[in-house]
Short mmCIF file of C-alpha atoms in Angstrom, two decimals:
data_model
loop_
_atom_site.label_atom_id
_atom_site.label_comp_id
_atom_site.label_asym_id
_atom_site.label_seq_id
_atom_site.Cartn_x
_atom_site.Cartn_y
_atom_site.Cartn_z
CA MET A 1 44.95 110.13 59.35
CA SER A 2 41.42 111.36 58.64
CA MET A 3 39.19 112.15 61.57
CA ASN A 4 35.88 110.32 61.69
CA ALA A 5 33.36 109.35 64.33
CA ASN A 6 34.30 105.68 64.21
CA SER A 7 38.05 106.23 64.78
CA ASP A 8 37.33 108.75 67.52
CA SER A 9 35.08 106.32 69.37
CA LEU A 10 37.90 103.78 69.43
CA PHE A 11 40.45 106.27 70.75
CA LYS A 12 40.67 105.91 74.53
CA THR A 13 42.15 108.11 77.24
CA ALA A 14 43.79 107.08 80.49
CA LEU A 15 45.25 108.74 83.58
CA ALA A 16 48.89 107.68 83.86
CA PRO A 17 50.28 105.94 86.94
CA MET A 18 52.33 108.58 88.78
CA ALA A 19 53.93 108.02 92.17
CA THR A 20 52.45 110.37 94.81
CA LEU A 21 50.02 111.81 92.24
CA SER A 22 47.62 109.22 90.76
CA HIS A 23 45.87 108.66 94.07
CA GLU A 24 42.20 108.80 94.97
CA ALA A 25 42.18 112.56 95.61
CA LEU A 26 43.40 113.38 92.10
CA ARG A 27 40.94 110.92 90.59
CA LEU A 28 38.08 112.57 92.50
CA LEU A 29 39.16 115.97 91.20
CA ILE A 30 39.34 114.74 87.60
CA HIS A 31 35.98 112.98 87.97
CA ARG A 32 34.42 116.33 88.80
CA PHE A 33 35.16 117.53 85.28
CA GLY A 34 35.01 114.33 83.23
CA ASP A 35 36.55 110.88 83.53
CA PRO A 36 39.09 109.29 81.22
CA ASP A 37 38.23 105.83 79.97
CA GLU A 38 40.71 104.34 82.44
CA TYR A 39 42.34 105.42 85.70
CA TYR A 40 45.73 103.84 86.47
CA THR A 41 46.67 103.79 90.13
CA GLU A 42 49.93 105.20 91.32
CA MET A 43 52.71 102.62 91.25
CA ILE A 44 52.03 99.99 93.95
CA HIS A 45 55.15 98.23 95.25
CA ALA A 46 54.18 94.55 95.48
CA PRO A 47 56.46 93.55 98.41
CA SER A 48 55.27 96.54 100.45
CA LEU A 49 51.62 95.73 99.74
CA LEU A 50 52.16 92.15 100.84
CA SER A 51 53.86 93.23 104.06
CA GLY A 52 50.70 95.06 105.14
CA GLY A 53 52.45 98.31 105.99
CA LYS A 54 50.79 101.24 107.69
CA PHE A 55 50.05 103.16 104.49
CA GLU A 56 49.32 100.35 102.02
CA LYS A 57 45.54 100.60 102.44
CA TYR A 58 45.65 104.09 100.93
CA TYR A 59 47.15 102.76 97.71
CA VAL A 60 44.20 100.42 97.07
CA ARG A 61 41.31 102.84 97.46
CA THR A 62 39.06 102.65 94.41
CA ALA A 63 36.94 105.83 94.18
CA PRO A 64 35.48 107.38 92.15
CA CYS A 65 35.15 104.76 89.37
CA PRO A 66 36.17 101.26 90.51
CA GLY A 67 35.13 99.84 87.15
CA LYS A 68 37.64 102.07 85.34
CA LEU A 69 40.59 101.30 87.64
CA VAL A 70 43.78 99.59 86.48
CA TRP A 71 46.12 98.43 89.23
CA GLN A 72 49.74 99.20 88.41
CA LEU A 73 52.21 96.91 90.18
CA THR A 74 55.96 97.03 90.44
CA GLY A 75 58.15 94.39 92.00
CA PRO A 76 61.45 92.51 91.69
CA ASP A 77 60.18 88.95 91.29
CA ALA A 78 57.32 86.84 90.00
CA PRO A 79 56.06 85.50 93.37
CA SER A 80 55.49 88.93 94.89
CA LEU A 81 53.85 90.27 91.73
CA CYS A 82 51.56 87.24 91.50
CA ARG A 83 50.43 87.51 95.11
CA ALA A 84 49.92 91.24 94.83
CA ALA A 85 47.93 90.80 91.60
CA GLY A 86 45.60 88.44 93.42
CA MET A 87 45.15 90.92 96.28
CA VAL A 88 44.19 93.88 94.10
CA LEU A 89 42.00 91.94 91.67
CA ARG A 90 39.84 90.85 94.60
CA LEU A 91 38.96 94.53 94.94
CA GLY A 92 37.68 94.74 91.36
CA GLY A 93 39.04 96.89 88.55
CA LEU A 94 39.77 96.47 84.86
CA GLY A 95 42.96 94.55 85.43
CA VAL A 96 46.63 94.64 86.35
CA ASP A 97 49.41 96.64 84.70
CA LEU A 98 53.05 95.60 85.16
CA ASN A 99 55.53 98.45 85.46
CA MET A 100 58.53 97.85 83.21
CA GLY A 101 59.21 101.49 82.49
CA CYS A 102 60.20 103.25 85.72
CA PRO A 103 63.88 104.22 85.25
CA ALA A 104 64.45 105.57 88.78
CA PRO A 105 67.81 104.14 89.92
CA ALA A 106 66.41 103.20 93.34
CA ILE A 107 63.69 101.12 91.65
CA VAL A 108 65.94 99.55 89.01
CA ARG A 109 68.52 98.52 91.61
CA THR A 110 65.91 96.38 93.37
CA GLY A 111 65.14 94.48 90.16
CA ALA A 112 61.81 96.25 89.54
CA GLY A 113 60.58 98.78 86.97
CA PHE A 114 62.79 99.15 83.89
CA SER A 115 65.04 96.32 85.09
CA TRP A 116 62.49 93.85 83.65
CA MET A 117 63.58 95.06 80.21
CA LEU A 118 67.20 94.28 81.13
CA LYS A 119 66.78 90.82 82.64
CA PRO A 120 67.17 87.62 80.60
CA ARG A 121 64.24 87.43 78.21
CA GLU A 122 62.99 84.10 79.54
CA GLU A 123 62.93 85.41 83.13
CA THR A 124 60.70 88.31 82.14
CA ALA A 125 58.51 86.06 79.99
CA GLY A 126 58.17 83.59 82.85
CA MET A 127 57.06 86.33 85.24
CA VAL A 128 54.44 87.56 82.77
CA ARG A 129 53.10 84.03 82.25
CA SER A 130 52.84 83.56 86.01
CA VAL A 131 50.89 86.78 86.51
CA ARG A 132 48.71 85.87 83.51
CA LYS A 133 47.62 82.71 85.33
CA VAL A 134 46.60 84.76 88.36
CA VAL A 135 44.64 87.20 86.20
CA ASP A 136 42.90 84.31 84.42
CA SER A 137 41.80 82.88 87.76
CA PHE A 138 39.50 85.90 88.15
CA VAL A 139 37.76 85.41 84.82
CA SER A 140 34.03 84.83 85.14
CA ALA A 141 30.90 85.22 83.06
CA SER A 142 30.69 88.88 84.06
CA ARG A 143 34.36 89.78 84.27
CA ARG A 144 37.48 89.35 82.20
CA PRO A 145 40.40 91.20 83.82
CA ARG A 146 43.14 92.50 81.56
CA LEU A 147 46.90 92.13 81.86
CA SER A 148 48.91 95.04 80.48
CA VAL A 149 52.47 96.38 80.58
CA LYS A 150 53.81 99.91 80.62
CA LEU A 151 57.35 100.25 79.31
CA ARG A 152 59.93 102.49 77.64
CA ILE A 153 61.73 102.11 74.32
CA GLY A 154 64.81 100.64 75.95
CA GLN A 155 68.41 101.69 76.40
CA GLU A 156 68.80 102.65 72.74
CA PRO A 157 66.39 103.83 70.03
CA SER A 158 66.14 100.47 68.28
CA TYR A 159 62.65 99.70 67.02
CA GLU A 160 63.68 96.15 66.15
CA LYS A 161 64.72 95.39 69.75
CA LEU A 162 61.61 97.04 71.14
CA TYR A 163 59.35 95.11 68.77
CA ALA A 164 61.03 91.81 69.67
CA PHE A 165 60.58 92.53 73.38
CA CYS A 166 56.94 93.53 72.96
CA SER A 167 56.23 90.49 70.80
CA MET A 168 57.56 88.33 73.63
CA LEU A 169 55.21 90.10 76.06
CA VAL A 170 52.22 89.47 73.80
CA GLU A 171 53.17 85.81 73.32
CA SER A 172 53.45 85.50 77.12
CA GLY A 173 49.88 86.71 77.65
CA VAL A 174 49.82 90.52 77.70
CA ASP A 175 46.55 92.01 76.41
CA SER A 176 47.69 95.60 75.82
CA LEU A 177 50.74 97.82 76.07
CA THR A 178 51.47 101.44 76.94
CA LEU A 179 54.69 102.86 75.57
CA HIS A 180 56.32 105.88 77.13
CA PRO A 181 58.45 106.54 74.05
CA ARG A 182 61.67 107.61 75.70
CA LEU A 183 64.91 105.80 76.49
CA GLN A 184 65.90 104.71 79.98
CA LYS A 185 68.20 107.71 80.36
CA ASP A 186 65.88 110.30 78.76
CA LYS A 187 64.51 113.13 80.87
CA TYR A 188 61.28 114.97 80.14
CA SER A 189 63.23 117.62 78.23
CA ARG A 190 63.75 115.02 75.48
CA PRO A 191 60.65 114.98 73.22
CA ALA A 192 58.70 111.75 73.24
CA ARG A 193 59.24 109.63 70.11
CA TRP A 194 55.59 109.06 69.17
CA ASP A 195 56.54 107.36 65.90
CA PHE A 196 57.54 104.33 68.00
CA VAL A 197 54.00 104.23 69.40
CA SER A 198 52.29 104.25 66.01
CA ARG A 199 54.67 101.65 64.58
CA LEU A 200 54.01 99.28 67.48
CA SER A 201 50.29 99.92 67.19
CA SER A 202 50.43 98.93 63.53
CA ASP A 203 52.69 95.90 63.98
CA LEU A 204 51.31 94.24 67.14
CA PRO A 205 48.01 92.35 67.45
CA VAL A 206 47.08 94.07 70.75
CA PRO A 207 46.07 97.66 71.56
CA VAL A 208 49.02 100.03 72.07
CA PHE A 209 48.65 103.28 73.99
CA GLY A 210 51.10 106.17 74.00
CA ASN A 211 52.18 108.29 76.97
CA GLY A 212 54.20 111.48 76.80
CA ASP A 213 54.09 115.22 76.07
CA VAL A 214 50.31 115.63 75.77
CA PHE A 215 49.26 118.72 77.72
CA SER A 216 46.11 119.84 75.91
CA ALA A 217 43.12 118.58 73.98
CA GLU A 218 44.65 120.02 70.81
CA GLU A 219 47.82 117.97 71.31
CA ALA A 220 45.74 114.83 71.91
CA VAL A 221 43.87 115.33 68.62
CA SER A 222 47.18 115.98 66.88
CA VAL A 223 48.55 112.70 68.22
CA LEU A 224 45.50 110.85 66.93
CA ARG A 225 45.98 112.35 63.48
CA LYS A 226 49.74 111.88 63.17
CA PHE A 227 50.37 108.71 65.17
CA PRO A 228 47.41 106.29 65.05
CA CYS A 229 47.20 104.16 68.18
CA ALA A 230 44.66 102.79 70.65
CA GLY A 231 44.72 105.84 72.86
CA VAL A 232 46.64 108.38 74.85
CA MET A 233 47.71 108.15 78.48
CA ILE A 234 48.22 111.48 80.23
CA GLY A 235 50.12 112.16 83.43
CA ARG A 236 51.56 115.60 84.11
CA GLY A 237 49.05 117.21 81.76
CA ALA A 238 46.16 115.87 83.83
CA VAL A 239 47.62 117.28 87.05
CA ARG A 240 48.10 120.65 85.41
CA LYS A 241 44.62 120.57 83.84
CA PRO A 242 42.32 118.10 85.64
CA TRP A 243 39.61 118.91 83.05
CA ILE A 244 41.79 117.72 80.15
CA PHE A 245 39.88 114.47 79.54
CA ARG A 246 36.59 116.35 79.16
CA ASP A 247 38.28 118.75 76.76
CA ILE A 248 39.75 115.89 74.71
CA ARG A 249 36.38 114.23 74.27
CA ASN A 250 34.80 117.52 73.26
CA ALA A 251 37.65 118.18 70.81
CA LEU A 252 37.29 114.73 69.25
CA ASP A 253 33.54 115.18 68.96
CA SER A 254 34.08 118.54 67.31
CA ALA A 255 36.69 117.16 64.90
CA SER A 256 34.36 114.35 63.84
CA GLY A 257 31.39 116.69 63.45
CA ALA A 258 29.47 115.05 66.30
CA ALA A 259 27.66 116.89 69.04
CA SER A 260 29.47 116.98 72.36
CA CYS A 261 28.57 113.91 74.37
CA CYS A 262 30.99 113.91 77.28
CA GLY A 263 28.22 114.82 79.72
CA PHE A 264 30.55 116.54 82.18
CA PRO A 265 30.14 120.33 82.19
CA ALA A 266 32.50 122.32 84.35
CA PRO A 267 31.06 122.43 87.90
CA GLU A 268 31.31 126.22 87.86
CA GLY A 269 28.96 126.38 84.87
CA LYS A 270 29.09 129.40 82.61
CA ALA A 271 31.69 131.14 84.77
CA GLY A 272 34.28 128.60 83.67
CA ILE A 273 36.84 127.11 86.03
CA ASP A 274 37.58 128.85 89.32
CA PHE A 275 41.23 127.98 90.03
CA LEU A 276 40.96 128.91 93.70
CA GLU A 277 37.82 126.88 94.30
CA THR A 278 39.28 123.93 92.35
CA ALA A 279 42.42 124.01 94.50
CA GLY A 280 40.32 124.04 97.65
CA TYR A 281 38.30 121.07 96.41
CA PHE A 282 41.46 119.09 95.72
CA LEU A 283 42.84 119.78 99.20
CA LYS A 284 39.50 118.70 100.69
CA CYS A 285 39.70 115.42 98.76
CA LEU A 286 43.31 114.97 99.83
CA GLU A 287 42.37 115.45 103.48
CA GLU A 288 39.52 112.95 103.21
CA THR A 289 41.36 110.19 101.35
CA GLN A 290 45.04 110.29 102.37
CA PRO A 291 46.86 109.90 105.69
CA PRO A 292 48.02 113.09 107.46
CA GLU A 293 51.63 112.07 106.87
CA PHE A 294 51.04 112.46 103.12
CA PHE A 295 49.12 115.75 103.18
CA VAL A 296 51.85 118.31 102.57
CA THR A 297 54.08 116.28 100.25
CA ARG A 298 51.20 115.30 97.98
CA ALA A 299 49.87 118.85 97.98
CA HIS A 300 53.31 120.12 96.96
CA ARG A 301 53.49 117.58 94.14
CA PHE A 302 50.08 118.63 92.81
CA PHE A 303 50.76 122.36 92.91
CA SER A 304 54.17 121.98 91.28
CA TYR A 305 52.16 121.28 88.08
CA TYR A 306 48.88 123.06 88.75
CA CYS A 307 50.64 126.40 89.16
CA ASP A 308 51.66 126.27 85.49
CA ASN A 309 48.17 127.66 84.78
CA PHE A 310 49.15 131.03 86.24
CA TYR A 311 50.97 133.95 84.68
CA PHE A 312 53.47 134.21 87.56
CA ALA A 313 53.84 130.44 87.81
CA HIS A 314 57.35 130.31 89.25
CA TYR A 315 56.54 132.89 91.91
CA ILE A 316 53.36 131.26 93.20
CA ARG A 317 54.80 127.74 92.92
CA THR A 318 57.82 128.68 95.05
CA LYS A 319 55.61 130.17 97.76
CA ILE A 320 53.33 127.13 97.88
CA LEU A 321 56.22 124.66 97.95
CA ASN A 322 57.41 126.40 101.11
CA ALA A 323 53.98 126.18 102.77
CA VAL A 324 53.51 123.69 105.60
CA SER A 325 49.71 123.43 105.82
CA PHE A 326 46.58 123.46 103.68
CA ASP A 327 45.42 126.70 105.30
CA GLU A 328 48.68 128.37 104.38
CA ILE A 329 48.40 127.15 100.79
CA MET A 330 44.88 128.54 100.43
CA LYS A 331 45.89 131.89 101.96
CA ILE A 332 48.80 132.14 99.52
CA LEU A 333 46.50 131.40 96.59
CA ALA A 334 43.79 133.80 97.76
CA SER A 335 46.35 136.58 98.14
CA TYR A 336 47.78 135.85 94.70
CA PHE A 337 44.36 136.04 93.04
CA ASP A 338 43.55 139.26 94.89
CA GLU A 339 46.63 140.75 93.28
CA ASN A 340 46.08 139.00 89.91
CA PRO A 341 42.29 138.62 89.50
CA SER A 342 42.53 137.84 85.77
CA ASP A 343 44.42 134.63 86.65
CA ARG A 344 41.63 133.19 88.80
CA PHE A 345 39.15 132.04 86.16
CA LYS A 346 39.40 129.97 83.00
CA LYS A 347 36.68 130.74 80.50
CA PRO A 348 34.49 127.81 79.39
#
């Protein structure tokens, strides 16, 4: 695929929905460097949201860009998903995304996540039509919320079965799809099958995004060249490099011969990225936007990826995952950078 300014402008980026990761604190950190076109929330369990549990209010926080937010819902039945869709759409956002891709056994056993790809076709279609009606009830002259689905290939690598399933989703009212091109049983060690993404993008009448194995701006540009699609959704890569969306836009501008227009220079300016300061900023955001009960576990999840930036990644990751407070984490990092000063900064 040739690179040109027009195709680049149509290529969108999105933060993937990741449990315990795609929360407001991570979005604030990413915003500091440069936003994606869309921010997906972490997976919101519809029945839990409806029950009004102690922590549910933290899942529906909208900063820093409410207008870029996509609410991702998971649930075992149409009634709970419909009611939850109504609740979140009252808070604004681009629309609702239905999770049909989570393969976690605990989720699938409840009838949520990937189980929607296993249920009788008409049951899944009926659920989508029901949620579509709720989404349509929020349409106005100034707003047209979107209904999307995130899914996997299936239980086997059959493009024909995947296409038939996705065609049903489109016929039932889905406006766009995101394919994580792996099977139900596949782990991250299995390379994502991006050819499935480009085939769906070519064959379906709605935008198709791809999600999987993009960890740098160079890989995003490569995906655009080799596997044409509506855009790329990034999860783990955005935790590891919260500046990745800025870098992708700059790389696309460079590839098309356009001047950089992302408008988000690194906050550290010419010095590049200060990994210690960036870590401290994330922990500050975490403390301000999440409940104390979540502090340590969410910090551990973030640093399990962020530490991949460092030469002695396994060593520093292990130490941080044993830390029990933010102060301890920052002391561990400061000591590490004292011993390895060349690891502290990323050049612009």
